[in-house]
CSV table of C-alpha atoms (C1' of nucleotides) in Angstrom, one decimal:
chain,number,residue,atom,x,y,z
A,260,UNK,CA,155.5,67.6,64.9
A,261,UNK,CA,157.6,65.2,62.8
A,262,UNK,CA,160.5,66.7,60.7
A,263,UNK,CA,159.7,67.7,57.3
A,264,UNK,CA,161.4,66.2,54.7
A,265,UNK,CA,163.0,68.2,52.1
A,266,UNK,CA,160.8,68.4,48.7
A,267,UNK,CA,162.4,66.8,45.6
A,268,UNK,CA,162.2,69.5,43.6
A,269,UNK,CA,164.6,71.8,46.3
A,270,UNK,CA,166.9,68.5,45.9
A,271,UNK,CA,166.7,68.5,42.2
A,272,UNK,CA,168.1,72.5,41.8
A,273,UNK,CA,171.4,72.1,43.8
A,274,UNK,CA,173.1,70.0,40.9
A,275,UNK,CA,172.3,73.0,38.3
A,276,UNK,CA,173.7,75.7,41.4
A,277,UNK,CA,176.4,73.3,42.2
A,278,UNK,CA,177.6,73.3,38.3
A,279,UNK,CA,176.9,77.3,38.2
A,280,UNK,CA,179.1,77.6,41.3
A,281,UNK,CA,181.7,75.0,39.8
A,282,UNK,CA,181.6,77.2,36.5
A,283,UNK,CA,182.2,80.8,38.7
A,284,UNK,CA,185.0,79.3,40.2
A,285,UNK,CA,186.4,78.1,37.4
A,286,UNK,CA,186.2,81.5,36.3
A,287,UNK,CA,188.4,82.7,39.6
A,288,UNK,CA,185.5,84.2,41.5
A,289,UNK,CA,184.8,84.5,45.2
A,290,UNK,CA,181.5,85.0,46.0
A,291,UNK,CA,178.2,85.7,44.3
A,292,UNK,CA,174.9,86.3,45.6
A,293,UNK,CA,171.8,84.9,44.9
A,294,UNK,CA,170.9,87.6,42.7
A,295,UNK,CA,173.8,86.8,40.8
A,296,UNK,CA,173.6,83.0,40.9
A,297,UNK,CA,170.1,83.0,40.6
A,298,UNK,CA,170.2,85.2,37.1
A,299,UNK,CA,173.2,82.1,35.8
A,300,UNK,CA,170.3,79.8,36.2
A,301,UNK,CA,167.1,81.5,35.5
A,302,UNK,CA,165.7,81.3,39.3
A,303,UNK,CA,164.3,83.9,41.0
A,304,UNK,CA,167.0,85.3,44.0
A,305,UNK,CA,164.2,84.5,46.9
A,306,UNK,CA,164.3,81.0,45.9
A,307,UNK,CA,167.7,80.5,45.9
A,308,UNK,CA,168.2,82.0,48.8
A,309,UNK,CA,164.9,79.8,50.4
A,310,UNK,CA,166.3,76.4,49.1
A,311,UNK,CA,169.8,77.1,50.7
A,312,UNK,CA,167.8,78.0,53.9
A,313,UNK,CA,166.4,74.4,54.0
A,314,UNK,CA,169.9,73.2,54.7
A,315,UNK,CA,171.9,75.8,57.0
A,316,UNK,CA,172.9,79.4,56.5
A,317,UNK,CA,175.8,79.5,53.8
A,318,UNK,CA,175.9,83.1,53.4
A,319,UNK,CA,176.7,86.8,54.6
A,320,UNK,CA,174.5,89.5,54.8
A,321,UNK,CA,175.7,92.6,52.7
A,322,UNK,CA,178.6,89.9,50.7
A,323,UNK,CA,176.9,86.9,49.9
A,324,UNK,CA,178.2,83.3,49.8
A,325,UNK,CA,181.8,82.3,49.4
A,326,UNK,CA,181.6,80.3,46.4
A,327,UNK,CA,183.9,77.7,47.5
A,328,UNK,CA,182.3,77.3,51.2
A,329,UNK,CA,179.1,77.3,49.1
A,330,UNK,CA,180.3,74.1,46.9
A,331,UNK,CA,181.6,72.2,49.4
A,332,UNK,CA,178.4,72.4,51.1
A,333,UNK,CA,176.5,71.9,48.2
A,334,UNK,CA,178.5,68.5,47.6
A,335,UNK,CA,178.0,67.0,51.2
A,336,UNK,CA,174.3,67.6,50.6
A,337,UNK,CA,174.6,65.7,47.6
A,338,UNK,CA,176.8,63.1,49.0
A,339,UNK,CA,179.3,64.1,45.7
A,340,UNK,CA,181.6,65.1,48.4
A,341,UNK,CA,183.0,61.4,47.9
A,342,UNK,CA,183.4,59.7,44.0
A,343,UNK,CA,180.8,57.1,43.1
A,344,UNK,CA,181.8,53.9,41.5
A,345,UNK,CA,179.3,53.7,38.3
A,346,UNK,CA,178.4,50.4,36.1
A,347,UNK,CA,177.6,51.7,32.6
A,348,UNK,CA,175.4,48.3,31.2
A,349,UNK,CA,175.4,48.7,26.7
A,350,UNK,CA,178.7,49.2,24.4
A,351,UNK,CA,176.0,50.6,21.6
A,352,UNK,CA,177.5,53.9,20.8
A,353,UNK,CA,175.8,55.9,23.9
A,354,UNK,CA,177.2,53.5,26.0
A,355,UNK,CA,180.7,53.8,24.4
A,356,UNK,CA,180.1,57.8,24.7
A,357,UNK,CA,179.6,57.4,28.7
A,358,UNK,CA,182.4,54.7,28.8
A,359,UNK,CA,185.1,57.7,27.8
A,360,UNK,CA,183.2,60.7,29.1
A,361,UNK,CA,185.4,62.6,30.9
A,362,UNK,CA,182.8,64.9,32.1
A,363,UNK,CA,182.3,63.3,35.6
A,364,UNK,CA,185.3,64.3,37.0
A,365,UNK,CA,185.3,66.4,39.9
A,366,UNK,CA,181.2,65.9,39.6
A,367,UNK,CA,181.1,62.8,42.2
A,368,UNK,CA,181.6,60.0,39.9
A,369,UNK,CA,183.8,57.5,38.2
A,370,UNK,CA,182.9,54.8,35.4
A,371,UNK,CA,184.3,51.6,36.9
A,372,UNK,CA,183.2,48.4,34.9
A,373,UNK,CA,181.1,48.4,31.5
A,374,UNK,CA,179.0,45.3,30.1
A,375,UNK,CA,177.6,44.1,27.1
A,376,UNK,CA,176.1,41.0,26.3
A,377,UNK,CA,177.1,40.8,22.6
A,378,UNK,CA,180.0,38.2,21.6
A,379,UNK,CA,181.6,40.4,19.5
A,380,UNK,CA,182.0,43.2,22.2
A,381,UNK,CA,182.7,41.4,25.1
A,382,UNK,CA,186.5,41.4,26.0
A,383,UNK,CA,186.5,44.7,23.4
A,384,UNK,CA,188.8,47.5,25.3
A,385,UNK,CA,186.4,51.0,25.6
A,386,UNK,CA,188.1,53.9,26.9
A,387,UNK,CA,189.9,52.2,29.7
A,388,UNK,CA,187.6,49.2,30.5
A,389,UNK,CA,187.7,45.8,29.3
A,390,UNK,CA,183.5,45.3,28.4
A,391,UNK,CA,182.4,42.3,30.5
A,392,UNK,CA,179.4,39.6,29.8
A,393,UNK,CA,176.1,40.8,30.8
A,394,UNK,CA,175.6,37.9,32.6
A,395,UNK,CA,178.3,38.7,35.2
A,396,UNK,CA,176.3,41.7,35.9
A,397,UNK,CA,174.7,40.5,39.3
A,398,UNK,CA,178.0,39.1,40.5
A,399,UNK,CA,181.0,41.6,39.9
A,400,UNK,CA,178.3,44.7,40.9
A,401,UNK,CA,177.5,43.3,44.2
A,402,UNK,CA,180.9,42.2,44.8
A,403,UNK,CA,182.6,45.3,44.0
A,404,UNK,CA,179.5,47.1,46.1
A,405,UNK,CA,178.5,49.9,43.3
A,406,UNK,CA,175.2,51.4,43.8
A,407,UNK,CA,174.5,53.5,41.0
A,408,UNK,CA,174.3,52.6,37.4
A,409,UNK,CA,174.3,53.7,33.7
A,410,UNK,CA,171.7,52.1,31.2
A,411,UNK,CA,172.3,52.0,27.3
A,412,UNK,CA,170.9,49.3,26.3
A,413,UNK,CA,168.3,49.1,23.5
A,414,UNK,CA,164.5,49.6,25.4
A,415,UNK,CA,163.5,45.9,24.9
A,416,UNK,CA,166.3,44.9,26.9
A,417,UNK,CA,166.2,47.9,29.6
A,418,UNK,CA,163.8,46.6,32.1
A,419,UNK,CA,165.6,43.2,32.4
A,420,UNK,CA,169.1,44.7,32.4
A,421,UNK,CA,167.3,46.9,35.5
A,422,UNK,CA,166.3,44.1,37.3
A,423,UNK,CA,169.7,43.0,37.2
A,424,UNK,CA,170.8,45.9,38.6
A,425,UNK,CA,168.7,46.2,41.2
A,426,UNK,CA,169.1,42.3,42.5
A,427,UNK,CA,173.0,43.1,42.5
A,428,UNK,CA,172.1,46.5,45.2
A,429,UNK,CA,172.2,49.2,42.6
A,430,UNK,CA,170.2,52.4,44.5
A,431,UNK,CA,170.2,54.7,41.5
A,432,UNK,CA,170.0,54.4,37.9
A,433,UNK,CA,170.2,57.0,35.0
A,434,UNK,CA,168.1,55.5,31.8
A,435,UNK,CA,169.3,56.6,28.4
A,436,UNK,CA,166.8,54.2,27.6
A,437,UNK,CA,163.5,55.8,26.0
A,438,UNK,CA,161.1,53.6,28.1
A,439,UNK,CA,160.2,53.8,31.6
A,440,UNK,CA,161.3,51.7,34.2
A,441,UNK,CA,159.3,49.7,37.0
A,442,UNK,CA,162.0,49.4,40.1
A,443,UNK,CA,161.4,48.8,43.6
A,444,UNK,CA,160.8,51.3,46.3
A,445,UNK,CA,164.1,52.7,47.8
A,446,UNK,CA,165.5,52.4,44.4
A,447,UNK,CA,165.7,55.7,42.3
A,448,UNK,CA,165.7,56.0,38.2
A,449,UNK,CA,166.4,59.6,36.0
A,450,UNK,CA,165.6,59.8,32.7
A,451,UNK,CA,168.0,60.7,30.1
A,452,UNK,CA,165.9,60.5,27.0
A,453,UNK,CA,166.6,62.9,23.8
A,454,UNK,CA,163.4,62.8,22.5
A,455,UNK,CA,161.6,63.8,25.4
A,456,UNK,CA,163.5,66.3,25.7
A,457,UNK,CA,162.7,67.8,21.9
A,458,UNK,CA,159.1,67.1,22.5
A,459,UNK,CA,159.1,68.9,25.5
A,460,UNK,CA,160.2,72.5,23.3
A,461,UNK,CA,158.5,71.6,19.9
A,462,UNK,CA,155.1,72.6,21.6
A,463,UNK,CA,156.0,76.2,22.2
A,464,UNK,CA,157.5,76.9,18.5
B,258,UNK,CA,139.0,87.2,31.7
B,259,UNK,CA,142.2,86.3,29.6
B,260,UNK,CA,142.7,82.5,28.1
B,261,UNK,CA,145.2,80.4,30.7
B,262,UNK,CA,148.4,79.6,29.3
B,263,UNK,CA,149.0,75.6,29.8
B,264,UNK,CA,151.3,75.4,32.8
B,265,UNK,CA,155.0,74.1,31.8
B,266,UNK,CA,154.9,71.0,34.1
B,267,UNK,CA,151.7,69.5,32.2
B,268,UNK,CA,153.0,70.0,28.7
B,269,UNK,CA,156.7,68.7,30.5
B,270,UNK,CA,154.2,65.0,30.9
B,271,UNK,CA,153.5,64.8,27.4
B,272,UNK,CA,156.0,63.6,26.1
B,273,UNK,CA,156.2,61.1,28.8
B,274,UNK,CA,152.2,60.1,28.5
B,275,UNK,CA,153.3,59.7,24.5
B,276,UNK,CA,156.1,57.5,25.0
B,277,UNK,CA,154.3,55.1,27.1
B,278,UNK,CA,151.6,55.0,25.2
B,279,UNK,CA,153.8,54.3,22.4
B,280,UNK,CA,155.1,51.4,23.8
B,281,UNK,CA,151.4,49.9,25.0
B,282,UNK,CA,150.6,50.0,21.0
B,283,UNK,CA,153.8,48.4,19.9
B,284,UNK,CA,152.1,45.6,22.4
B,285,UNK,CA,149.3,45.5,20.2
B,286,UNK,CA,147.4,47.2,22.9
B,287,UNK,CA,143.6,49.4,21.9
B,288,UNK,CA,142.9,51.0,24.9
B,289,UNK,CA,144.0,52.3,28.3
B,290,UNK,CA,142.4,54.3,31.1
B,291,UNK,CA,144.0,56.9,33.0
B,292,UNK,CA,144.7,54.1,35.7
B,293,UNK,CA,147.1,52.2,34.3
B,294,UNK,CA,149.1,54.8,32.1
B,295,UNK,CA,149.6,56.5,35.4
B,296,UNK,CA,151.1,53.5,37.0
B,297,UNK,CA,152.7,52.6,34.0
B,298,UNK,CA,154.5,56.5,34.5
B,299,UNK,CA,154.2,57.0,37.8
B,300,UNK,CA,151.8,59.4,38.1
B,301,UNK,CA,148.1,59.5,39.3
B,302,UNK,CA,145.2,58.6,37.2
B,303,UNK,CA,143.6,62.1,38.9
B,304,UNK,CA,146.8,64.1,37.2
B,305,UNK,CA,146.6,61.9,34.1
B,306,UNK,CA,143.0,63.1,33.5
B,307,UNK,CA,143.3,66.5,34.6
B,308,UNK,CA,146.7,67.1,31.9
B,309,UNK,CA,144.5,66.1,29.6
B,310,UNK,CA,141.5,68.0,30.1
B,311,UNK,CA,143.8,70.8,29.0
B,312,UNK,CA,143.4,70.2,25.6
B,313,UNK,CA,140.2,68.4,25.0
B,314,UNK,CA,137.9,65.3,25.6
B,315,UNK,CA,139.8,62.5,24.4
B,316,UNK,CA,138.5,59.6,26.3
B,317,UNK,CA,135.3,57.6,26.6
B,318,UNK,CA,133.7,57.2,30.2
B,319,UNK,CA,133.5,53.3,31.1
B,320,UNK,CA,136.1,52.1,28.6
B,321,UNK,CA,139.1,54.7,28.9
B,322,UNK,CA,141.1,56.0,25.7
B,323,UNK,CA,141.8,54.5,22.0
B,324,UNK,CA,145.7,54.1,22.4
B,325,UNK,CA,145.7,55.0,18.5
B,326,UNK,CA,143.5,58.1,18.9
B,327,UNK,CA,145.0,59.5,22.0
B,328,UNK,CA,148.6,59.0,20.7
B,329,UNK,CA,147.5,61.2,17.9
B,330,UNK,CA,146.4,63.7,19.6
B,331,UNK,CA,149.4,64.1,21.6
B,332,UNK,CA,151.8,64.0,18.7
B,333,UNK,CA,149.3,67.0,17.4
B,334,UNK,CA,149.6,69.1,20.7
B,335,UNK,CA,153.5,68.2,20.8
B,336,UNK,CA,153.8,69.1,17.1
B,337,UNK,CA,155.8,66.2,16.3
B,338,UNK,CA,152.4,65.1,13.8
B,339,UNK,CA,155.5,66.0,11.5
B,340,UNK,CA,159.3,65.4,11.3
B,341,UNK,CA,161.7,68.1,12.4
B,342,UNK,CA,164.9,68.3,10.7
B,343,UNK,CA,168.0,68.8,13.6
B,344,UNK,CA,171.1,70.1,13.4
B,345,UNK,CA,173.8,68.3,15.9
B,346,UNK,CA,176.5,70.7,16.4
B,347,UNK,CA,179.7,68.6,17.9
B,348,UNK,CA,181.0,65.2,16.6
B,349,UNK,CA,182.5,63.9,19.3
B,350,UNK,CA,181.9,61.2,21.2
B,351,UNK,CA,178.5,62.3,21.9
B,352,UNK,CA,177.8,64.2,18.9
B,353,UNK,CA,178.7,61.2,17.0
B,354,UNK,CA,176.4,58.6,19.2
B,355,UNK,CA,173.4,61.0,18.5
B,356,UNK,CA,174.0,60.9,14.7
B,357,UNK,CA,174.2,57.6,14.4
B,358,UNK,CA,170.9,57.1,16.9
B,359,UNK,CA,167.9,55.5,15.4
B,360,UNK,CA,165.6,56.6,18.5
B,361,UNK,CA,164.3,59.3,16.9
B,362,UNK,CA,162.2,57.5,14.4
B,363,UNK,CA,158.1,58.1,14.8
B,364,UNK,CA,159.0,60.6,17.6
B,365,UNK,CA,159.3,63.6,15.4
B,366,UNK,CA,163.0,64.6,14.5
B,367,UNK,CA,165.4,62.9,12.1
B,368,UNK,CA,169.1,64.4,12.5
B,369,UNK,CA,169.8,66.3,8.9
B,370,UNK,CA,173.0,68.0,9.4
B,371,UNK,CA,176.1,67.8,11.7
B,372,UNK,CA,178.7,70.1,12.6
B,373,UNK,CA,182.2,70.2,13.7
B,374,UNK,CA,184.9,72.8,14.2
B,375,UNK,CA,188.0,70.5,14.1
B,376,UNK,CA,189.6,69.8,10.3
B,377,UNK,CA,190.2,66.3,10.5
B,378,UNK,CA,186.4,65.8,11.1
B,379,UNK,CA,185.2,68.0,9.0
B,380,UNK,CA,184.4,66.0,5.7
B,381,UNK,CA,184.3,63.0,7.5
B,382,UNK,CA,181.5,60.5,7.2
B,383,UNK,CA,179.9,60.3,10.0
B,384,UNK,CA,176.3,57.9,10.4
B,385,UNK,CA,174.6,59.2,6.9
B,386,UNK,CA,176.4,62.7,7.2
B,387,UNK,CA,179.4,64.3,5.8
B,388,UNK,CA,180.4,66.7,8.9
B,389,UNK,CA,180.5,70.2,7.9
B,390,UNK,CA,182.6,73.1,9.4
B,391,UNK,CA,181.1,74.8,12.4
B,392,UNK,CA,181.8,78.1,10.6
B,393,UNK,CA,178.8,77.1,7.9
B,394,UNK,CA,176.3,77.1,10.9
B,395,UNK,CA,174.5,80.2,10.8
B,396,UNK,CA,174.4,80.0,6.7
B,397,UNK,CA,173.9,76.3,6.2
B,398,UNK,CA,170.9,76.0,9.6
B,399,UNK,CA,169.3,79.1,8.4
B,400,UNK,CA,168.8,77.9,4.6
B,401,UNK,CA,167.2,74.4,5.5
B,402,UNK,CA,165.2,76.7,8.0
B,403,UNK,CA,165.9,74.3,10.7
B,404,UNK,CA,164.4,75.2,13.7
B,405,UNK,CA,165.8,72.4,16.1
B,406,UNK,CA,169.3,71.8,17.2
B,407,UNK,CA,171.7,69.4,19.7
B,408,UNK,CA,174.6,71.1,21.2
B,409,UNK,CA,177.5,68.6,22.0
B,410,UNK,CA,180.5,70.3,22.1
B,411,UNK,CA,182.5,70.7,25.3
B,412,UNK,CA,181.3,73.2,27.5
B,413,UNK,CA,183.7,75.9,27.2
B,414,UNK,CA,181.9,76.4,23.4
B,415,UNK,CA,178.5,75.6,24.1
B,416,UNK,CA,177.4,79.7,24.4
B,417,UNK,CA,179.6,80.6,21.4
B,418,UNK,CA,177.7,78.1,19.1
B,419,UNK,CA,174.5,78.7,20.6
B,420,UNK,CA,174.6,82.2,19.6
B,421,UNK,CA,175.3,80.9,16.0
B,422,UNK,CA,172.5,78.6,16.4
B,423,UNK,CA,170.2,81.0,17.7
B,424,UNK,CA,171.7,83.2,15.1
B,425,UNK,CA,170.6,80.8,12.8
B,426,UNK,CA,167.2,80.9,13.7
B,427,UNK,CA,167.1,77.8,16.2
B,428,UNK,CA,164.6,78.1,18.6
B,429,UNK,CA,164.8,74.6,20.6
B,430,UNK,CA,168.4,73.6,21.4
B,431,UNK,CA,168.7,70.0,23.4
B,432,UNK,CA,171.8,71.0,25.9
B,433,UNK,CA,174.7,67.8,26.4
B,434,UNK,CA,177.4,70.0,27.8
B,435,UNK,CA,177.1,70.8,31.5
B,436,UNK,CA,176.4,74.6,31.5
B,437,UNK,CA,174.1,76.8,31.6
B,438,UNK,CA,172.9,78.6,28.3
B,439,UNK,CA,171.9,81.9,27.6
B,440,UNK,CA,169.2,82.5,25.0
B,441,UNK,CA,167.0,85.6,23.9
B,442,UNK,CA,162.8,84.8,24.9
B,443,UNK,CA,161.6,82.7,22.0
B,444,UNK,CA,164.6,80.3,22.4
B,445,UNK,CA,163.9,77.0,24.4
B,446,UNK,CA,166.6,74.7,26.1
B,447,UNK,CA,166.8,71.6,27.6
B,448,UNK,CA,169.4,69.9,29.6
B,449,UNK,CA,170.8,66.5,28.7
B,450,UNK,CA,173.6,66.7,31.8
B,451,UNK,CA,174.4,62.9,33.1
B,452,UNK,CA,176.2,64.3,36.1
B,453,UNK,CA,173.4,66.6,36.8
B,454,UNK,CA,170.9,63.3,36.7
B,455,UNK,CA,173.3,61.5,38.7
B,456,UNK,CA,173.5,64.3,41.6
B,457,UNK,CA,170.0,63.9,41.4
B,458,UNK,CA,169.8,60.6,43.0
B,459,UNK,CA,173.1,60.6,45.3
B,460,UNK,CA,171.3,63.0,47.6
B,461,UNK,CA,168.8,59.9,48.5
B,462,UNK,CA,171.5,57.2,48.9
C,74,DT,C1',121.3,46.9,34.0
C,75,DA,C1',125.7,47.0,36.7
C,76,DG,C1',130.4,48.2,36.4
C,77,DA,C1',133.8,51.1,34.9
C,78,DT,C1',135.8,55.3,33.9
C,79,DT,C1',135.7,59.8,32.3
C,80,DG,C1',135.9,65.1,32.9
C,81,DT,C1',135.3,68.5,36.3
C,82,DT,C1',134.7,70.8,40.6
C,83,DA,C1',136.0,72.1,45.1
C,84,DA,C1',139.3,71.2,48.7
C,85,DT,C1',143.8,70.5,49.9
C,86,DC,C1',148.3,70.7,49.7
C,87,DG,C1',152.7,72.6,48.4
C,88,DA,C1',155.8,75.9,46.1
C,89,DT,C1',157.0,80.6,44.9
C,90,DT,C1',157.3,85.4,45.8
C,91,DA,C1',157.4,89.7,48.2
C,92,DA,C1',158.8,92.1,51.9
C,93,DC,C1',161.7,93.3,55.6
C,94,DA,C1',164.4,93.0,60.0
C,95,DA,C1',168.9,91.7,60.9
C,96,DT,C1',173.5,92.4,60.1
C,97,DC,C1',177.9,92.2,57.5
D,71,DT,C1',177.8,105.2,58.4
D,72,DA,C1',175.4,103.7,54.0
D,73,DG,C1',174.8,100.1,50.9
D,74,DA,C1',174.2,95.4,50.1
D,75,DT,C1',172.4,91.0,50.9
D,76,DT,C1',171.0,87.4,53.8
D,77,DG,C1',167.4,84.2,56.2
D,78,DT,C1',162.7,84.1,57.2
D,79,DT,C1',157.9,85.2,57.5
D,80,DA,C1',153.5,85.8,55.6
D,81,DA,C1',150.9,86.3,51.5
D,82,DT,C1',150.1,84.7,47.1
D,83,DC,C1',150.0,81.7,43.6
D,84,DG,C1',149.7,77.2,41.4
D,85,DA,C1',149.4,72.2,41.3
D,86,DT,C1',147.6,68.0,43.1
D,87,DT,C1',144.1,65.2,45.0
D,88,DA,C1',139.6,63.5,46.3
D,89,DA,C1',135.1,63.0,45.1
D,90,DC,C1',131.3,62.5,42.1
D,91,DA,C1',127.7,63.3,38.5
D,92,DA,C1',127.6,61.9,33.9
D,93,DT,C1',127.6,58.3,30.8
D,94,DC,C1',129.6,54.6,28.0
DNA sequence: TAGATTGTTAATCGATTAACAATC
DNA sequence: TAGATTGTTAATCGATTAACAATC
C-alpha cells in the first residue's frame, strides 16, 4: 500500500494553529490543549488533535502540548522554519501596503525586491526597496533564486505578470488580484481577494 | 423531513463561479457550460452543476448557461443584487489601500466610512473620506445601519474594535490582522491574513 | 436528426466526530 | 491515586464523482 499523502485541507489549518499558538505565547503561556486551542479557532478538539496525529505525536497525555515544542514543529512542517525571500510585482497602493508590511516577521517570510512597470514608479523608494522595471522580472527573480511571489497588479495584467513569474521558478504565488490564475502544475496560487471574501458572508445576513 | 441548509463550502464557490463569470462577459462572452467555468476555476463540471442545483435550474441542456442570466442569479443568492455600504476601521497602510480600492465596483460593496483611532489621522482625507475617530464607531455604524465592516488595525486591537463593530450592529467583518476573532452567532468573519496564504503554499515547496 | 449539455441519482470517496484505552 | 488529555479506532456524516435519462 503506497503512502497516503496528507489532504490539503489538514495542510491548510496549521497556519491558523500556528498563529493561535504564536498568539499564546505571546501571551506567556506553556501549554494548551486541544480543547483549548481548538475553542481559539473554532475546531472541534478531536480534530485538532487528529490533524496533529498525521504528523507525529506533539503532545502529553493529562498536560497537553508545550506550546513552543508545538510551534517549532508546526514551522518545520510548514517549511517557515527558514525565512522566504518574496517578490511583491504592483506599487498600486496594495502593493505599497505589502512592500512595508511588517507583519511577516517571524511568520517565514521577507519582502526582498518589488516591481512595477510604470515610468513614474520605477526607481521610486517603497518602504526599503528601490521598485524595479517589470521587465527585469524574469532575470533578477531567477537569479536571486526566490520561489514565491506577491501579485498586485491590476487583473488585466495578472496572468501575464504570472507567467513571468513562473518562467523565472516562482513555486507559489498569493493573488491580490480578483481574477483567477492558470499556472502550471507544480506551481501553487492562493487567493487574496476582498470581495470574495464579503460575498462569501453577505449570503447568510 | 426538515429543509437542508446549503453546505458552507458550496456557497464558499459562489463567489468564485461569479467572478469568473464576470470576467467571461467583460469578454463579450453569452454563454458557458459547466465545462469550461470549471476549468476556468478549477473545479469539475460534475461540482459546477451540482452547486448549482442547490438553488434552481439555471441552465439549458445542449447549450449550457446565459452568462447574463446566471450571473444574476448568483448576485441574487449572494445578495450583492444591491450595494452594501462598509465601514473600514484602520487607516493604515492597509486600511488606507482598501479605501482608495476601486475593486469593489459591480461586486456589491462601496466603502462609506473609515475609521481611525490616532489624531493626526483623524480628519484627514483619505480616498473620498474624511477619517473619523474610532470612538464614533458604534454611534456613527449603527446610524447608517451598516451591516458590513473591514478590520485593519494591528492585531493587538482587532477584538476591541470588533466588539464595537459588532456592537454596532455589524454582522460580516472582512479580518486583515492575523488573529483570530471572537464574535457572538449571527456574526460572520473572514480572514484576509497574507502570511496565513503564504504558509499555505510553503508546505508544498 | 445528431451532438451537446443539463440536472439528478447512486456510488464512491474523504473528512469529521465520538469514544476510549493508554498514560502523564 | 484521581483527573486530565492524548493518539487512535470505528462509526458517522458529508462531499465529490460518475453515469445517464432528459432534452435543447
Amino acid at each position: 500500500m503506497t503512502h497516503r499523502e496528507t489532504p490539503d485541507i489538514i495542510v491548510s489549518r496549521l497556519p491558523v494553529y500556528l498563529r493561535a499558538l504564536s498568539h499564546m505565547q505571546a501571551q506567556g503561556k506553556q501549554t494548551t490543549s486541544s480543547q483549548e486551542l481548538g475553542q481559539q479557532v473554532g475546531i472541534s478538539a478531536a480534530q485538532i488533535r487528529k490533524d496533529l496525529s498525521q504528523f507525529g505525536e506533539f503532545g502529553k497525555q493529562g498536560t497537553g502540548y508545550d506550546i513552543g515544542f508545538l510551534t517549532g514543529k508546526l514551522r518545520e512542517i510548514l517549511k517557515v522554519d527558514r525565512v522566504w525571500d518574496v517578490a511583491v510585482v504592483g506599487m498600486g497602493d496594495m502593493g505599497h501596503a505589502i512592500a512595508r508590511y511588517q507583519g511577516f516577521t517571524d511568520r517565514g517570510f521577507r519582502v526582498s525586491m518589488v516591481f512595477d512597470s510604470e515610468k513614474t514608479k520605477i526607481g521610486e523608494k517603497i518602504g526599503n526597496f528601490i521598485v524595479q522595471d517589470s521587465r527585469e522580472i524574469v532575470n533578477a527573480v531567477r537569479k536571486a533564486g526566490i520561489k514565491v511571489a506577491m501579485l498586485c497588479v491590476p487583473a488585466p495584467f495578472a496572468q501575464q505578470v504570472a507567467n513571468q513569474l513562473v518562467e523565472a521558478g516562482v513555486r507559489a504565488i498569493l493573488n491580490y488580484a480578483p481574477i483567477n490564475l492558470s499556472v502550471p502544475n507544480g506551481v501553487w496560487v492562493q487567493y487574496l481577494d476582498p470581495s470574495v471574501g464579503l460575498q462569501r458572508m453577505t449570503y447568510y445576513l
